[in-house]
Short mmCIF file of C-alpha atoms and ligand atoms in Angstrom, two decimals:
data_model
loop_
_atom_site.label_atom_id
_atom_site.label_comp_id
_atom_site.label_asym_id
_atom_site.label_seq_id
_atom_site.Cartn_x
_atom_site.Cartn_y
_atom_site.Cartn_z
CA UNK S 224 0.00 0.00 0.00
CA UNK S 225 1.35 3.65 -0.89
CA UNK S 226 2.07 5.35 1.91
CA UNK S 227 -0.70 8.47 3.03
CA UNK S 228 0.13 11.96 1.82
CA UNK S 229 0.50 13.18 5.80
CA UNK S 230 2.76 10.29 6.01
CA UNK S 231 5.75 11.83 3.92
CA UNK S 232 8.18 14.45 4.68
CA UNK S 233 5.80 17.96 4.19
CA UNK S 234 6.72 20.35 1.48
CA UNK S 235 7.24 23.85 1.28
CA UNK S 236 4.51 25.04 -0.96
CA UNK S 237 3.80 28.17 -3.00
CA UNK S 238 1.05 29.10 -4.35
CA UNK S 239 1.03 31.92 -7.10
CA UNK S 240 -2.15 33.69 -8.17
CA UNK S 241 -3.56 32.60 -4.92
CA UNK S 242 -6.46 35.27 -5.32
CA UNK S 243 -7.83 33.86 -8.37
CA UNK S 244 -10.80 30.90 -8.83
CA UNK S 245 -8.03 28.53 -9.18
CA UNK S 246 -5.79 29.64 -6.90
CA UNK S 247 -8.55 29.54 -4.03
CA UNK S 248 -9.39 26.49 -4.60
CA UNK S 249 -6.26 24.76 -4.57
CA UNK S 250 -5.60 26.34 -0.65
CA UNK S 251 -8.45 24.38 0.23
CA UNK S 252 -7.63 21.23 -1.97
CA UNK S 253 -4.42 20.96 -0.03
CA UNK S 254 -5.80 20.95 3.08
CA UNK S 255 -8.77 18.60 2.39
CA UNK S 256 -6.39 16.25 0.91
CA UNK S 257 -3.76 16.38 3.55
CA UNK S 258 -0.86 17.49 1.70
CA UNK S 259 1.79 17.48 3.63
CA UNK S 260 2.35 20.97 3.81
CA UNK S 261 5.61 22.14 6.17
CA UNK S 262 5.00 25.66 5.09
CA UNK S 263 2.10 27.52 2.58
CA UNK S 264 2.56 30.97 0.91
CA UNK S 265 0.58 32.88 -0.80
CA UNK S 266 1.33 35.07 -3.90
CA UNK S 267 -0.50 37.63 -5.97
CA UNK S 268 0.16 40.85 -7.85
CA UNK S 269 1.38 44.27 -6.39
CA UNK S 270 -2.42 45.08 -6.13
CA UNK S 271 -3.21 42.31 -3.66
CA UNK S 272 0.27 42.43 -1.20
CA UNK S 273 -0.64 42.82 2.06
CA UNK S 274 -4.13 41.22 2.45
CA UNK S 275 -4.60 38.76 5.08
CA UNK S 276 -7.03 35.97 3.52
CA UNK S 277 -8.84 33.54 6.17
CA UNK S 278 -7.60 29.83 4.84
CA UNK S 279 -7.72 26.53 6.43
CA UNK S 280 -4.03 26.56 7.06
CA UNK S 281 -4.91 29.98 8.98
CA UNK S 282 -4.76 33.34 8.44
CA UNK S 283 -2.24 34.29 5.83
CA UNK S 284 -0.81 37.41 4.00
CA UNK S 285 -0.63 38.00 0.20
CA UNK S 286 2.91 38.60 -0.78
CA UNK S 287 3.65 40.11 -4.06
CA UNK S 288 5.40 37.49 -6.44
CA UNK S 289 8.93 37.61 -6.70
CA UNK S 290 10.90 35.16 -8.46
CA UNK S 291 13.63 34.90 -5.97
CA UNK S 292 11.97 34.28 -3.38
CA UNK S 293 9.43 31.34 -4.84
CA UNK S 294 12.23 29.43 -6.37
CA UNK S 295 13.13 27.98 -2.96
CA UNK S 296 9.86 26.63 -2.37
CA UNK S 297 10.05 22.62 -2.75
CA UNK S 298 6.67 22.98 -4.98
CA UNK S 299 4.69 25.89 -6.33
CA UNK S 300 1.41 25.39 -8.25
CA UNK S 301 1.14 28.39 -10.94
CA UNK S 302 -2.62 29.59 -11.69
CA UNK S 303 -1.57 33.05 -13.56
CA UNK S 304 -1.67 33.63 -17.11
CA UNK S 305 0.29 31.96 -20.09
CA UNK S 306 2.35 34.98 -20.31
CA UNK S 307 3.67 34.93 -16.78
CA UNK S 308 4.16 30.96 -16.56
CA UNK S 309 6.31 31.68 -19.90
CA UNK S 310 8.49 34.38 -17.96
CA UNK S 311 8.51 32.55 -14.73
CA UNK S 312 8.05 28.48 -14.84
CA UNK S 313 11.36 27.82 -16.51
CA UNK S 314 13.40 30.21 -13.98
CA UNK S 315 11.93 28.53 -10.92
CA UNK S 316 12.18 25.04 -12.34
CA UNK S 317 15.69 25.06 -13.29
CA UNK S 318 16.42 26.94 -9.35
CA UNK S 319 14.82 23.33 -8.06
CA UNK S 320 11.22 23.73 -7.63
CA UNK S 321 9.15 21.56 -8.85
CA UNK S 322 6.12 23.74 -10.94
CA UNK S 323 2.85 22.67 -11.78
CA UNK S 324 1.64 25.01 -14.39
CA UNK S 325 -2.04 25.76 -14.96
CA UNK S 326 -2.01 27.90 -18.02
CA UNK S 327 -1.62 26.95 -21.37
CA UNK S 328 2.05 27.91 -22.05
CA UNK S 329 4.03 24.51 -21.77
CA UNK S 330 1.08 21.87 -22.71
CA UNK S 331 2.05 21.53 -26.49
CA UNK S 332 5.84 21.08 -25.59
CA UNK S 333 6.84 17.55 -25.90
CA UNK S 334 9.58 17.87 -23.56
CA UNK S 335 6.62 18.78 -20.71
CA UNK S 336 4.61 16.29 -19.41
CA UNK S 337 0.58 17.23 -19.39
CA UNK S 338 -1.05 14.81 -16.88
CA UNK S 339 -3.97 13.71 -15.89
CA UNK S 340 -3.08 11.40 -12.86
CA UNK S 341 -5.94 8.69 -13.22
CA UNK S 342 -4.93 8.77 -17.20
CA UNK S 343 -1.12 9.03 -17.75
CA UNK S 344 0.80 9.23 -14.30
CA UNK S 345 2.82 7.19 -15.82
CA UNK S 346 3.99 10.10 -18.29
CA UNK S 347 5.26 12.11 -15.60
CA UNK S 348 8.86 11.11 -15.62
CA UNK S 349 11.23 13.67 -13.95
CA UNK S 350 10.96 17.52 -15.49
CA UNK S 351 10.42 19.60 -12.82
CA UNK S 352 7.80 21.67 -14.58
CA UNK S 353 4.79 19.90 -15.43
CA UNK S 354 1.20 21.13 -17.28
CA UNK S 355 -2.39 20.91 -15.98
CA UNK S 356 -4.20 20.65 -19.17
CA UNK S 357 -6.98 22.82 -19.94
CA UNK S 358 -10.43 22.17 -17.48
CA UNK S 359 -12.90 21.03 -20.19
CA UNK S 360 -10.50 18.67 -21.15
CA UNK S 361 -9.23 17.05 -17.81
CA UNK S 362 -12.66 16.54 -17.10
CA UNK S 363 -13.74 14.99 -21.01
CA UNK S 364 -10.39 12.32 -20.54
CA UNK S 365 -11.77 10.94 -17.45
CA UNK S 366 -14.47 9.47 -19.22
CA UNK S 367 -12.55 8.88 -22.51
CA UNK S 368 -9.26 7.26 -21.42
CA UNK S 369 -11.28 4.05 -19.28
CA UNK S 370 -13.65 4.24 -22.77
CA UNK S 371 -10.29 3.79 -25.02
CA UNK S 372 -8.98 1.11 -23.00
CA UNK S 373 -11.92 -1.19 -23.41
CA UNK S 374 -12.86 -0.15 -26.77
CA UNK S 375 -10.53 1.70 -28.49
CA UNK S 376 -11.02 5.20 -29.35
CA UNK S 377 -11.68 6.24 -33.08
CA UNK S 378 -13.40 9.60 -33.39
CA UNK S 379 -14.53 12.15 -30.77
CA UNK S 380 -17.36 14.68 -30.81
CA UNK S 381 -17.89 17.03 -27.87
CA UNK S 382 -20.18 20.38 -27.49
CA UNK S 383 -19.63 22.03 -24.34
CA UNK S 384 -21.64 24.10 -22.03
CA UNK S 385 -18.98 26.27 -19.68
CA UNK S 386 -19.02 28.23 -16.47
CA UNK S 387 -18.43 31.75 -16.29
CA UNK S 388 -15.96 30.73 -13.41
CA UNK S 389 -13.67 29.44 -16.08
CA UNK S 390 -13.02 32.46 -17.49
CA UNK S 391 -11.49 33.11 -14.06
CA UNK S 392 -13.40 35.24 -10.96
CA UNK S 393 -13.98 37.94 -13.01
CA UNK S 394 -15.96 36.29 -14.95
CA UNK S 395 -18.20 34.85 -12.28
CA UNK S 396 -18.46 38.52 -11.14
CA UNK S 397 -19.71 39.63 -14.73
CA UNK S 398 -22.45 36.93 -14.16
CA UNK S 399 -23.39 38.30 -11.11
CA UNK S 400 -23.70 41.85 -11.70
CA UNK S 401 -25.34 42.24 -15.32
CA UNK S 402 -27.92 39.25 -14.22
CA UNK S 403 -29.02 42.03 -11.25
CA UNK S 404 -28.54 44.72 -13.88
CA UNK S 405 -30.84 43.00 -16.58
CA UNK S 406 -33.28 41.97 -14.08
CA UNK S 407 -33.51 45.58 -12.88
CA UNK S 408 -33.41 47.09 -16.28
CA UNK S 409 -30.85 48.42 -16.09
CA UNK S 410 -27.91 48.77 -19.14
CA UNK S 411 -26.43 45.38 -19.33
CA UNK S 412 -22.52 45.64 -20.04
CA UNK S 413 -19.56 42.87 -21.33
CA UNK S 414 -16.01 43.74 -20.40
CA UNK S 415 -14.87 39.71 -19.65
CA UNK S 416 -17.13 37.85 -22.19
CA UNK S 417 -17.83 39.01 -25.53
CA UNK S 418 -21.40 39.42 -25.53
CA UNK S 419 -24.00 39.67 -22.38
CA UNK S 420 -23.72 36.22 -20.69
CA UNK S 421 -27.04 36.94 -18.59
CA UNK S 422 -29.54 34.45 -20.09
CA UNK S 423 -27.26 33.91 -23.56
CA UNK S 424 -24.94 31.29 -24.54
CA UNK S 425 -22.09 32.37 -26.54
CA UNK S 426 -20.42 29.83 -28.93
CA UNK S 427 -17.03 31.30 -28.43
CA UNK S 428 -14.16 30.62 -25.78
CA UNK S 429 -10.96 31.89 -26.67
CA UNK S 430 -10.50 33.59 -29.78
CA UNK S 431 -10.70 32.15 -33.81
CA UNK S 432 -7.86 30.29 -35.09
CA UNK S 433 -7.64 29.90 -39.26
CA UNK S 434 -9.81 26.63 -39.46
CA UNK S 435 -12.76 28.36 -37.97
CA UNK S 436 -12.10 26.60 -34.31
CA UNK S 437 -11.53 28.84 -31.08
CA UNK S 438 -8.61 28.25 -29.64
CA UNK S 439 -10.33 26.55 -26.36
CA UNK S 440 -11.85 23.99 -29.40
CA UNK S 441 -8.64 22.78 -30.65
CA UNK S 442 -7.21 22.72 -26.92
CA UNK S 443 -9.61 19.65 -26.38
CA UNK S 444 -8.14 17.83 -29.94
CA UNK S 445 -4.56 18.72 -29.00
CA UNK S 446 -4.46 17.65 -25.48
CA UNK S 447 -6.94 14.70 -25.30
CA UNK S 448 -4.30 13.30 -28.04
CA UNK S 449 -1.15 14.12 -25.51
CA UNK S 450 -3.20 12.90 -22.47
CA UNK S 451 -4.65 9.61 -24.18
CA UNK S 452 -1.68 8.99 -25.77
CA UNK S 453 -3.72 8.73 -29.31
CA UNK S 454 -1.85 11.19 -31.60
CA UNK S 455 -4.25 10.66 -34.32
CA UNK S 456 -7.44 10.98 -32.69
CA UNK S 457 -9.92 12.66 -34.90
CA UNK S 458 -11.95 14.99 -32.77
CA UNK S 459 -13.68 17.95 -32.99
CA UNK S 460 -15.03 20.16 -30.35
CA UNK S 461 -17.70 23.64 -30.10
CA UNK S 462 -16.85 25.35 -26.99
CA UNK S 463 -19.81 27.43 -25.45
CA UNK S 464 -19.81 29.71 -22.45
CA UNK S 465 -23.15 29.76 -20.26
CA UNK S 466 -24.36 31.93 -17.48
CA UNK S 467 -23.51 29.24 -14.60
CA UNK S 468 -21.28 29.85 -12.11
CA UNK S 469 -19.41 26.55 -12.03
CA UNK S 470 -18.60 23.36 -13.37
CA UNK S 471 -18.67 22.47 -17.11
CA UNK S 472 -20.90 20.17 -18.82
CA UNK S 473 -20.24 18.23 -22.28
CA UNK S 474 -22.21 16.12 -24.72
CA UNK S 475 -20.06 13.52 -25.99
CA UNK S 476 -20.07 11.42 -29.22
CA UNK S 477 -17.62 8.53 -29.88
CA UNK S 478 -16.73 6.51 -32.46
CA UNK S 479 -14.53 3.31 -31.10
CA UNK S 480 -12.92 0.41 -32.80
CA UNK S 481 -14.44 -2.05 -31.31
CA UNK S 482 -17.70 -2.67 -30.54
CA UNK S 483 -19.57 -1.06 -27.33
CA UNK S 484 -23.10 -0.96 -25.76
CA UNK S 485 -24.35 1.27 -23.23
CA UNK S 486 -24.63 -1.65 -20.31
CA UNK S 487 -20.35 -2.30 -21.43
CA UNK S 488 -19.45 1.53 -21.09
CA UNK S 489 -21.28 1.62 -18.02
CA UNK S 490 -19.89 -1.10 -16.66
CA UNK S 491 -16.26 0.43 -17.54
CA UNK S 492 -17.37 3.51 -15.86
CA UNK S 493 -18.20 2.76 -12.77
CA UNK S 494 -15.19 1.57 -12.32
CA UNK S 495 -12.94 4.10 -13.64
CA UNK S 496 -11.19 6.02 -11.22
CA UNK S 497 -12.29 9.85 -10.91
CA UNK S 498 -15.61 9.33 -12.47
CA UNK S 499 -18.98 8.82 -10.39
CA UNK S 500 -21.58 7.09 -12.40
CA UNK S 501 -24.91 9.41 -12.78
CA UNK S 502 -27.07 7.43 -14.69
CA UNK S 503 -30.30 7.46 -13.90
CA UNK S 504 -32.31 9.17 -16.63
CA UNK S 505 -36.64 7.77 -15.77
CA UNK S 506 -35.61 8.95 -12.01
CA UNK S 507 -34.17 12.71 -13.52
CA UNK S 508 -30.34 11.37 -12.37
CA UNK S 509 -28.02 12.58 -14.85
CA UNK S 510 -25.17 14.94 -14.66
CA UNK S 511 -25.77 18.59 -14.17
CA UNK S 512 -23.03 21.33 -12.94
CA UNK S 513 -24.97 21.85 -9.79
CA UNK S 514 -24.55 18.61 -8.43
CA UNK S 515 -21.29 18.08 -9.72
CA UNK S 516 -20.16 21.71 -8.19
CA UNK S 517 -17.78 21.42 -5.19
CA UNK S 518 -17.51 17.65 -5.95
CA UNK S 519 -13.87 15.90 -6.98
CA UNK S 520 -15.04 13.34 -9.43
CA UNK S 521 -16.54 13.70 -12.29
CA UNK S 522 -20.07 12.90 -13.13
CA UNK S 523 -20.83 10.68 -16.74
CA UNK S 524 -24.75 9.62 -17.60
CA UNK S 525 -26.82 9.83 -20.12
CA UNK S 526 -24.98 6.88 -21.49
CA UNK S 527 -26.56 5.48 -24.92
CA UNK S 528 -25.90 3.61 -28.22
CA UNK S 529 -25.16 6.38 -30.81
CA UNK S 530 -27.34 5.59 -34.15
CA UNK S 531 -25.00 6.96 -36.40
CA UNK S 532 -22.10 5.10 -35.59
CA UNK S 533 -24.39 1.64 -34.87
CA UNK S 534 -22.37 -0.59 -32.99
CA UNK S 535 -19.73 1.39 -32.62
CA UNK S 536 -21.13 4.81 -31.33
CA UNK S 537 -21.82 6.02 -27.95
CA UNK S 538 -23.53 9.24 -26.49
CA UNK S 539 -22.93 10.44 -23.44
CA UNK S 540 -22.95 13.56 -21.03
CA UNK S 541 -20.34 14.89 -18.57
CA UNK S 542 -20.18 17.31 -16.40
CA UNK S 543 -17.58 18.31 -13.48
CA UNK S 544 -16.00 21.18 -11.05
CA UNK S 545 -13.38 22.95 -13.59
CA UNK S 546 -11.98 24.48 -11.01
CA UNK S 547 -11.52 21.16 -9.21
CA UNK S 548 -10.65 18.24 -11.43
CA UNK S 549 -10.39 20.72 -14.25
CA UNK S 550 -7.65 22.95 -12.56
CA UNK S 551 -6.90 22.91 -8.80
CA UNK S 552 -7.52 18.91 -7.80
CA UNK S 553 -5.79 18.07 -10.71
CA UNK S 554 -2.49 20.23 -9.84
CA UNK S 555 -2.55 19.26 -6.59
CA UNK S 556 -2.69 15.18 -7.24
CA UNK S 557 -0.11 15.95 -9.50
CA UNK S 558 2.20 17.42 -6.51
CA UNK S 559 0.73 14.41 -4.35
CA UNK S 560 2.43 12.37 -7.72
CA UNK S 561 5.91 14.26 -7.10
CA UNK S 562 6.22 13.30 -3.10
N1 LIG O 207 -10.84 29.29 -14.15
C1 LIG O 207 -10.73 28.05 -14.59
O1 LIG O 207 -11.71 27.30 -14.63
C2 LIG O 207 -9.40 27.50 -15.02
C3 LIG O 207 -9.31 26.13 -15.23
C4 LIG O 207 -8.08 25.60 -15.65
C5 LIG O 207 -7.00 26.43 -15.83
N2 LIG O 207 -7.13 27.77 -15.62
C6 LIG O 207 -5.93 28.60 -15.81
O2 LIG O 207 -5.43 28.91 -14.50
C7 LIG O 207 -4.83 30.20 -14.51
C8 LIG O 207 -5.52 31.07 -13.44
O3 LIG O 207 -6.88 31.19 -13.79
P1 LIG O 207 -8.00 31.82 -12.84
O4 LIG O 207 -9.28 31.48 -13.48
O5 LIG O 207 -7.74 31.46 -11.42
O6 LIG O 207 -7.71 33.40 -13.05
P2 LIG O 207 -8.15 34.63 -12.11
O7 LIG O 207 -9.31 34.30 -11.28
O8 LIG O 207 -8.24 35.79 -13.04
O9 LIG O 207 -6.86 34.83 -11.16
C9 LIG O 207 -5.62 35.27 -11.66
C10 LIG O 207 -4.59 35.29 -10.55
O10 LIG O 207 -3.32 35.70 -11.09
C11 LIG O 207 -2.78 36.70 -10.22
N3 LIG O 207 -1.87 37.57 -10.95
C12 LIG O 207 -2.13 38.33 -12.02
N4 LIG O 207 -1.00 39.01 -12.38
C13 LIG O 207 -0.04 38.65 -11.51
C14 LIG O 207 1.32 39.02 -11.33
N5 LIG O 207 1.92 39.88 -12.13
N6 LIG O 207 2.02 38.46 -10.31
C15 LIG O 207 1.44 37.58 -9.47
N7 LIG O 207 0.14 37.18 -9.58
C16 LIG O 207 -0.59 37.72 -10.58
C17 LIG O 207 -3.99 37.45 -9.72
O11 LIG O 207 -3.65 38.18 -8.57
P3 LIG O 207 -4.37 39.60 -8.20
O12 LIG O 207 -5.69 39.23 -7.56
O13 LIG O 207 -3.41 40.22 -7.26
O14 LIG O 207 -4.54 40.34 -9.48
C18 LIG O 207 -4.93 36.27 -9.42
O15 LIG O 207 -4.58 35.67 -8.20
C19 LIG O 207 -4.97 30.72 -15.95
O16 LIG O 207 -3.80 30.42 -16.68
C20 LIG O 207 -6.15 29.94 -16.48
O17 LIG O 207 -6.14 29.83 -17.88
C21 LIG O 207 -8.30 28.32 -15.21
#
């Protein structure tokens, strides 16, 4: 039996962006998982230095990010932008830290392992910086890696149905304030999302790349293929943003080599690690983001043979916490991974 998290040596953690959705969540993921934390600091921008920020571990006080001082952390789980993981990962990796990256920046490199720890722990090997893939897909490979191991995986269809939250806490905020605006009529405004997200959907995450996807779109192709291990999986994906707070959904197709029925995927998942069965359509049991909100695995029903692909096609819906298994829980089994 592997030994307990609180049964190894603790670590001296940092966490940077600490303020954010992400970075709030994985304070608390820590703790609730037992990490074995010898020390915990929090950093943010200039803006937030100084606060003090109730946590689990205590009270503690933002401190402004400098390089210097976070390279001597043992681990330090990124959730900042692209642009600052590109300035800063590399720096504090190559000082000794090991860095678990939540932005984009270093998931297409194939010297950087992008895990999913239930999927490809194996993959992890020994760089010191390491990606979290992107949320809608950590949470889609869950379902799709136990599916590709018991029936191969051919072709992929998803449409997804995404929290404001994962356009960060400002985008939660957005949702919050033109929904009281729009139901006071008053002037309904858009500075995070393109268009009014109060009772809209908006097909676009991430902006248009030259073959008409978003860039969130092809982030689902590119890393499932990384994370599954399938470099040649066909898939295709139409990102869409909805005014929910939290958790995304997805409507899967799948094509797979060999032949499946609903009773065999089933049967594959509820076993798979990470994924709670929700299946339970004449009683209204299926998998909706506020149920799956706050909650580490990820929920999978709807489960059905797919017509169009006969014996060989599968429908089914997903939905789980991106800021848990999509960003924070992820990161932080990935430390557990590193102990
Ligand atoms: N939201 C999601 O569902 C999700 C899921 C997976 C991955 N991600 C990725 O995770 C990262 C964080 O996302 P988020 O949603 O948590 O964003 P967020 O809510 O906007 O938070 C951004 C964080 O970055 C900090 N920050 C900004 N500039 C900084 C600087 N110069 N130095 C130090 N800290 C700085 C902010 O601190 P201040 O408060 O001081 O400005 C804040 O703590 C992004 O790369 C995002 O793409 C997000």
């Amino acid at each position: 039996m592997s030994p307990s998290p609180s049964s190894l040596s603790p670590r001296r953690v940092a966490i940077v962006g600490a303020t954010g959705a992400v970075g709030r969540e994985m304070v608390n993921v820590l703790h609730q998982r037992g990490f074995p934390v010898a020390e915990l600091a929090l950093f943010a921008s200039e803006r937030s230095a100084g606060r003090v920020l109730e946590t689990p571990f205590g009270e503690k006080t933002l401190v402004a990010f400098d390089a210097d001082v976070v390279k001597g952390y043992d681990i330090v789980l990124l959730a900042v932008s692209g642009e600052f993981a590109k300035q800063h990962a590399p720096t504090l990796a190559s000082a000794g830290a090991i860095v678990i990256d939540n932005s984009s920046a270093f998931r297409y490199d194939p010297e950087i392992p992008l895990i999913v720890p239930e999927i490809n722990a194996d993959a992890l090997g020994s760089s010191k910086l390491i990606a979290n893939p992107n949320c809608t897909t950590a949470i889609l490979v869950l379902a799709l890696g136990p599916l590709h191991r018991a029936f191969g995986l051919k072709r992929v269809i998803v449409s997804t149905y995404q929290a404001t939250s994962g356009a960060g806490a400002e985008g939660m905020a957005e949702l919050e304030e033109q929904t009281r605006n729009q139901l006071a009529g008053r002037p309904v405004t858009n500075s995070v999302f393109r268009h009014p997200i109060p009772f809209n959907v908006i097909p676009q995450i991430d902006a248009f790349q030259e073959n008409g996807y978003t860039k969130e779109e092809m982030k689902v192709t590119w890393e499932s293929r990384k994370i599954l291990g399938i470099p040649d999986l066909l898939a295709s994906c139409t990102a869409v943003r909805i005014p929910t707070y939290r958790a995304h959904s997805e409507s899967v197709t799948v094509e797979t080599i060999r032949p499946v029925t609903a009773e065999a995927a089933r049967a594959v998942l509820a076993e798979a690690a990470g994924v709670k069965l929700t299946d339970d359509p004449a009683n209204g049991v299926y998998p909706m983001p506020l149920n799956a909100t706050g909650e580490y695995d990820v929920e999978v029903g709807r489960i059905r043979a797919n017509p169009v692909f006969g014996d060989n096609g599968l429908d089914f819906f997903v939905c789980g916490d991106q800021l848990l298994k999509g960003a924070a829980l992820n990161a932080v089994q990935i430390a557990e991974l590193t102990l």
